[in-house]
Each structure stands twice: as structure tokens, then as C-alpha cells.
C-alpha positions as a LaTeX table, in Angstrom:
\begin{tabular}{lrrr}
\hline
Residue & $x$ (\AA) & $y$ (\AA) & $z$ (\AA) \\
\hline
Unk1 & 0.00 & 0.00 & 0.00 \\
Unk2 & 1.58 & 3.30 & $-1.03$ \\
Unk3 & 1.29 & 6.29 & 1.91 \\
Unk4 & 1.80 & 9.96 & 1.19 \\
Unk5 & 3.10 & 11.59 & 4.37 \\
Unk6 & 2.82 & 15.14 & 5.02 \\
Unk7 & 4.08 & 16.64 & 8.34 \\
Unk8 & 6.73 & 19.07 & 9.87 \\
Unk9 & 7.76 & 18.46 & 13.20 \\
Unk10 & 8.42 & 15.95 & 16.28 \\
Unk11 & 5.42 & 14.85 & 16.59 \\
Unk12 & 4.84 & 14.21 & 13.14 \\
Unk13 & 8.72 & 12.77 & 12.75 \\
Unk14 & 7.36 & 9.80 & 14.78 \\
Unk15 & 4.65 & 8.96 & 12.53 \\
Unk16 & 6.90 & 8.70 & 9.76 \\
Unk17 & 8.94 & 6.28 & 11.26 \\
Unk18 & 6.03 & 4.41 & 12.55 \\
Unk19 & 4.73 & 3.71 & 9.70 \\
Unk20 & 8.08 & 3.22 & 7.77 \\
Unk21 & 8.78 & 0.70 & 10.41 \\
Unk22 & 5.23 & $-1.15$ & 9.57 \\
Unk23 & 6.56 & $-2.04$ & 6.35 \\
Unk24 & 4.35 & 0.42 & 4.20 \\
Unk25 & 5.58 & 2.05 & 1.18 \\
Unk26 & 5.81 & 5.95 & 1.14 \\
Unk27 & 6.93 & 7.03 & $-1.86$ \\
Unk28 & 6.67 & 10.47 & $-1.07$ \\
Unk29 & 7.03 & 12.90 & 2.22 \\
Unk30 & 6.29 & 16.24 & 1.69 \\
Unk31 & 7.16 & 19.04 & 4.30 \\
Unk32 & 7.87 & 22.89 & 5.05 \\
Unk33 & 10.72 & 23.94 & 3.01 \\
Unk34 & 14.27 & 24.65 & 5.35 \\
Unk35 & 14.00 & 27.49 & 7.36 \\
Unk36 & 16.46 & 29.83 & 9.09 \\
Unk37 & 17.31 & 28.66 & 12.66 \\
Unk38 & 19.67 & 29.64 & 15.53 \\
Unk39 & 21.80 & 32.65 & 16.08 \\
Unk40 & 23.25 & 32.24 & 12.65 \\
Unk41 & 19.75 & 31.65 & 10.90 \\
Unk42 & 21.60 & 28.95 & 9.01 \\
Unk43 & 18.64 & 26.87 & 7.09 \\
Unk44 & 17.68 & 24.35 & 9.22 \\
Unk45 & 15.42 & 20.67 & 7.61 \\
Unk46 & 12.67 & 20.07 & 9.16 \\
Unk47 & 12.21 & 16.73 & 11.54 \\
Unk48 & 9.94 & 14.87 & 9.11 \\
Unk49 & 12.71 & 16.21 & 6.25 \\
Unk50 & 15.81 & 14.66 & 8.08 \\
Unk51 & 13.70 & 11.51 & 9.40 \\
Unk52 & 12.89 & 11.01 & 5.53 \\
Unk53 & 16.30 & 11.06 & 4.26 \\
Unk54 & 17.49 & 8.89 & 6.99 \\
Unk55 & 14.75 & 6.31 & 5.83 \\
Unk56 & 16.29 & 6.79 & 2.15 \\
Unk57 & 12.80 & 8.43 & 1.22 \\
Unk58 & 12.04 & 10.81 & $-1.36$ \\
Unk59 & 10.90 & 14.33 & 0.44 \\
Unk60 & 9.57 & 17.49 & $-1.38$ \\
Unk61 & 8.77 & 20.67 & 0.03 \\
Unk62 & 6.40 & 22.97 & $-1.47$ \\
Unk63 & 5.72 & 25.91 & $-0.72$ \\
Unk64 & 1.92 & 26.01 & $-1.10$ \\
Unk65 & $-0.14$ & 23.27 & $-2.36$ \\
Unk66 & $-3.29$ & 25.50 & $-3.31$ \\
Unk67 & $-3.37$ & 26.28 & $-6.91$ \\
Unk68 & 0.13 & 24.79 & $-7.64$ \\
Unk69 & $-0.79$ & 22.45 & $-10.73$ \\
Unk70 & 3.02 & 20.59 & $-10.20$ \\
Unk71 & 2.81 & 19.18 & $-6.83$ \\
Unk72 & $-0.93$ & 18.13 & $-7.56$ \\
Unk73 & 0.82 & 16.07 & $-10.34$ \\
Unk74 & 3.48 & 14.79 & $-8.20$ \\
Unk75 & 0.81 & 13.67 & $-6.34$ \\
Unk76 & $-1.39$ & 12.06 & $-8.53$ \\
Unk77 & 2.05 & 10.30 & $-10.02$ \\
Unk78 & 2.61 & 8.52 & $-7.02$ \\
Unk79 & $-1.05$ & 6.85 & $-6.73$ \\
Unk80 & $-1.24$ & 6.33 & $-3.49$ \\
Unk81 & $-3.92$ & 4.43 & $-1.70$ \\
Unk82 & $-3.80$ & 6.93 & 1.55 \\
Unk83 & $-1.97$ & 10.34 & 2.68 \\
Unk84 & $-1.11$ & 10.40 & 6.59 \\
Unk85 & $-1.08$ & 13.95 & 7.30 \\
Unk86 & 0.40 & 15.49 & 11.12 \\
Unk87 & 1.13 & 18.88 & 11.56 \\
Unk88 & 2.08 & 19.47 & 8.33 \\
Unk89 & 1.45 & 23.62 & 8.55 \\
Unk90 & $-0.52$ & 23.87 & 5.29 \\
Unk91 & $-4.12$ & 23.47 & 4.38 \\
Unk92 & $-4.85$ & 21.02 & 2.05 \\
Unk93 & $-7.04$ & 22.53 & $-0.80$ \\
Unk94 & $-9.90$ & 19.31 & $-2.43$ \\
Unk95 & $-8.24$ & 18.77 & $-4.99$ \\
Unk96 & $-4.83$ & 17.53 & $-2.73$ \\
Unk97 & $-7.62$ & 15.52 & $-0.65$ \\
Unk98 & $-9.46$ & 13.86 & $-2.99$ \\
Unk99 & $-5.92$ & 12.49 & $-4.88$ \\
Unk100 & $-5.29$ & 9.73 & $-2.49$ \\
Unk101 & $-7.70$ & 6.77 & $-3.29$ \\
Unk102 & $-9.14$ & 6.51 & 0.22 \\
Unk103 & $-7.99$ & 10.02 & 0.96 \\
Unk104 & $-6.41$ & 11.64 & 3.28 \\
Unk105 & $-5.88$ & 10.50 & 7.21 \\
Unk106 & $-4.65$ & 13.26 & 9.97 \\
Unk107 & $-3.53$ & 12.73 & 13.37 \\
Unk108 & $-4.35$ & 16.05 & 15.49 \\
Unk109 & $-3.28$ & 16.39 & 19.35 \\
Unk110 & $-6.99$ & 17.15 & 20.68 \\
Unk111 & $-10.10$ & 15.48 & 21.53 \\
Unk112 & $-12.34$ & 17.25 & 18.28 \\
Unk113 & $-14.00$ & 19.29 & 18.00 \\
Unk114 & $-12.50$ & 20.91 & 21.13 \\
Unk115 & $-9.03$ & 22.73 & 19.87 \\
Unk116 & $-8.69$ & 22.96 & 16.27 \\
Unk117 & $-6.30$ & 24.24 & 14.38 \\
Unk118 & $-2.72$ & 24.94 & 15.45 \\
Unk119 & $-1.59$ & 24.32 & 19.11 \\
Unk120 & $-3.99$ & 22.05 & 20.99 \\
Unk121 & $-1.67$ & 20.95 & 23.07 \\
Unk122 & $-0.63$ & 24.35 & 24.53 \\
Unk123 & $-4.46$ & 25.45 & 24.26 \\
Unk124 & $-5.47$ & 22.06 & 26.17 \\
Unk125 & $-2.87$ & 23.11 & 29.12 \\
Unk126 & $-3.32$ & 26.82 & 29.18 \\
Unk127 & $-7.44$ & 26.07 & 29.31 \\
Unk128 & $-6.84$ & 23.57 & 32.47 \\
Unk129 & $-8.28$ & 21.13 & 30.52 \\
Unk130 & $-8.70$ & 17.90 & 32.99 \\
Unk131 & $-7.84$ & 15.42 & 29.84 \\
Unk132 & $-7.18$ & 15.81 & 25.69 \\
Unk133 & $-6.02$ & 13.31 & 23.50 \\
Unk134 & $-5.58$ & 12.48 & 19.32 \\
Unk135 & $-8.41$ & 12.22 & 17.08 \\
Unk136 & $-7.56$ & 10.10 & 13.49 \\
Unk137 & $-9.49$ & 12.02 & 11.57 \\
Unk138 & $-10.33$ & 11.44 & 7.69 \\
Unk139 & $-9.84$ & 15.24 & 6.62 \\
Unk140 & $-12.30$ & 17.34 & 4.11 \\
Unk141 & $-11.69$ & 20.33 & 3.26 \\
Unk142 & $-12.62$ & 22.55 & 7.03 \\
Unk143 & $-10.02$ & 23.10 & 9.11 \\
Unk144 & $-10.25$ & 19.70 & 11.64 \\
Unk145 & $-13.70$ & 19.24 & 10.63 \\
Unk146 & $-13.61$ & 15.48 & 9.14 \\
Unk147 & $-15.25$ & 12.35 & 10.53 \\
Unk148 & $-13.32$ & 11.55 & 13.56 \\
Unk149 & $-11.90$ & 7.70 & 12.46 \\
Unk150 & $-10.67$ & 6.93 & 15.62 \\
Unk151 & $-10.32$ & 9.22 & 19.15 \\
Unk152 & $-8.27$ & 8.21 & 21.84 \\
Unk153 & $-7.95$ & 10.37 & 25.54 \\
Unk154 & $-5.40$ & 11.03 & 27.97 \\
Unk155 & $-5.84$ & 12.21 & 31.43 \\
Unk156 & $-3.41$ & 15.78 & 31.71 \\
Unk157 & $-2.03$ & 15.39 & 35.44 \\
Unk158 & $-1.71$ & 18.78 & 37.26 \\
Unk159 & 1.96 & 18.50 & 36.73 \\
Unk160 & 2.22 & 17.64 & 33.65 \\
Unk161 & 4.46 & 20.19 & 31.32 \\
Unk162 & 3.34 & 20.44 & 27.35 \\
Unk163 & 6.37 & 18.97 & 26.48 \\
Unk164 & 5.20 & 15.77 & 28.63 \\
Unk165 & 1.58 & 15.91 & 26.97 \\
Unk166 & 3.53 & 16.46 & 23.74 \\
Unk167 & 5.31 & 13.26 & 23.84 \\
Unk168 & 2.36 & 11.13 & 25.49 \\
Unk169 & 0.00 & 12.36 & 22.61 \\
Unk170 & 2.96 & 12.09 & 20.05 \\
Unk171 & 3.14 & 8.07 & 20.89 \\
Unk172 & $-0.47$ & 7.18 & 21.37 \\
Unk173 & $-0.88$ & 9.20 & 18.36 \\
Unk174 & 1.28 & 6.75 & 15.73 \\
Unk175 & 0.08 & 3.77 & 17.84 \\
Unk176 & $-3.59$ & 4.48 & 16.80 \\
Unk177 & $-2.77$ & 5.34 & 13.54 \\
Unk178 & $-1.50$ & 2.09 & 12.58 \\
Unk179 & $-4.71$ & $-0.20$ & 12.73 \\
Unk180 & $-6.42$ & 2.01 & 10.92 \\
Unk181 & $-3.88$ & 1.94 & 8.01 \\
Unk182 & $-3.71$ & $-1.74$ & 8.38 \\
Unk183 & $-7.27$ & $-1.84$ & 7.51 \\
Unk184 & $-6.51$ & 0.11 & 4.01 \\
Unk185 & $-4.05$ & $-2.07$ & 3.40 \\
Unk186 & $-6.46$ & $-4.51$ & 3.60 \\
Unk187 & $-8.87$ & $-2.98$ & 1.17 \\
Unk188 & $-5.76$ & $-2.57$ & $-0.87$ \\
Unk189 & $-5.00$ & $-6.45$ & $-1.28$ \\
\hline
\end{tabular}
């Protein structure tokens, strides 16, 4: 089963691998072009970008997808069955989302509808929220407004720091990601 992956950071770093290590074929990862970093603001690759070339897989990075006729045909080339999509940083326009053959997939770090958009995590602690947790969501074209797949919580202790929720949601994020690509895989055979 071929997999698009789209993401940026961490969190979205440990999807990749996840699903590298589960023996799918990505034939593409696509993520936020290099940007300046540091005190020297030497251009920096992303997480996804550098967990991609380690894994020997081909990366692009686009700078919009909306109205950009080449990356919808890079797309399209690939024929993939589904794109996995986590914090990637750009919106998706229908014609991306309708290019994968069961579509597109995203894992997002809050219990939908509550927190969309950028930052749940930091939202979910700053709020006092008692619990948050990833929704697998199978995106259209709103901004975290797709059918909720699969939604899985996680109790926020008082102490806990966002980097702690961070890397709880991060895990149990790639975790319950993978049965439901299994399943297209199975639709695949």
C-alpha cells in the first residue's frame, strides 16, 4: 500500500517512522521547506525532512499546495492508496484531498471538536483542561472538521508540562494510527 506523508515536526517525525517501520511504502514525504534557525539563521530541515532522508525516502517541500498544478501532479504520479497527514502547517485545498484513493488520514493532538487548528496541546494546558487526547481524523476540506476515524484520551495530570503531553500524545498518536492503516491495506489487497 503506497502512503503519502505530510508533516513538519516531532510529533509528526514519529509517525513517519512508525509507519516506515510497519513495512508500508511511502513514496513520497512532503514538508515545510528549510528554514532559518539559531543565532546564525543557518537553514535548518525540518524533523519529518531529516527523518525522511534517513529512511532513504524521497521528500519534497512545497511551498503552497493550493493552486500549484506541479505538486498536484506529483501527487497524482505517485497513486497512493492513503496520505497520513500530522502537523504538516498547510491546508490542504480538495483537490490535494481527494488524490489519495481513500484520501487523506490526519492525526491532530486534541479530543475534536474541542481545539482545532494549530496548538492544541498548549491550548489544552493553558485552558486547564482535565484530559485531551488524538483524534484520526479522515480530513475534508474545514479546518479539523472530518469524521473523527478513531479518538483516543489522555488524562493531563496537574503536573504535567506540554512537552510531557507532547510526547504522550505524540506516541499514542502513531500507535492508533496504525490499525487504521492496516485496515486500508487490507482494502488494498
Amino acid at each position: 500500500m503506497n502512503v503519502i506523508f505530510a508533516g513538519t515536526p516531532d510529533f509528526a517525525a514519529a509517525a513517519l517512522k512508525a509507519i516506515a517501520a510497519a513495512g508500508f511504502d511511502i513514496p513520497l514525504v512532503l514538508t515545510q521547506p528549510d528554514r532559518p534557525k539559531g543565532r546564525g539563521m543557518q537553514l535548518q530541515a525540518s524533523p519529518v525532512k531529516q527523518a525522511a532522508l534517513e529512511l532513504g525516502l524521497r521528500v519534497d517541500q512545497p511551498e503552497k499546495l493550493r493552486n500549484n498544478a506541479d505538486a498536484l501532479q506529483m501527487l497524482k504520479d505517485v497513486a497512493a492508496d492513503v496520505m497520513v497527514v500530522a502537523a504538516y502547517g498547510l491546508i490542504l485545498p480538495q483537490d490535494v484531498l481527494d488524490t489519495p484513493r481513500h484520501g487523506c488520514l490526519n492525526i491532530h493532538a486534541s479530543l475534536l471538536p474541542r481545539w482545532r487548528g494549530a496548538a492544541p496541546i498548549q491550548r489544552a494546558i493553558e485552558a486547564g483542561d482535565a484530559e485531551t487526547g488524538v483524534c484520526i481524523m479522515q480530513m475534508d476540506i474545514g479546518l479539523d472538521t472530518g469524521n473523527v476515524v478513531s479518538e483516543h484520551r489522555y488524562a493531563i495530570a496537574p503536573v504535567d508540562t506540554a512537552n510531557e503531553v507532547h510526547d504522550a500524545l505524540m506516541a499514542l498518536g502513531h500507535r492508533r494510527l496504525l490499525p487504521i492503516c492496516n485496515a486500508y491495506r487490507q482494502k488494498a489487497v
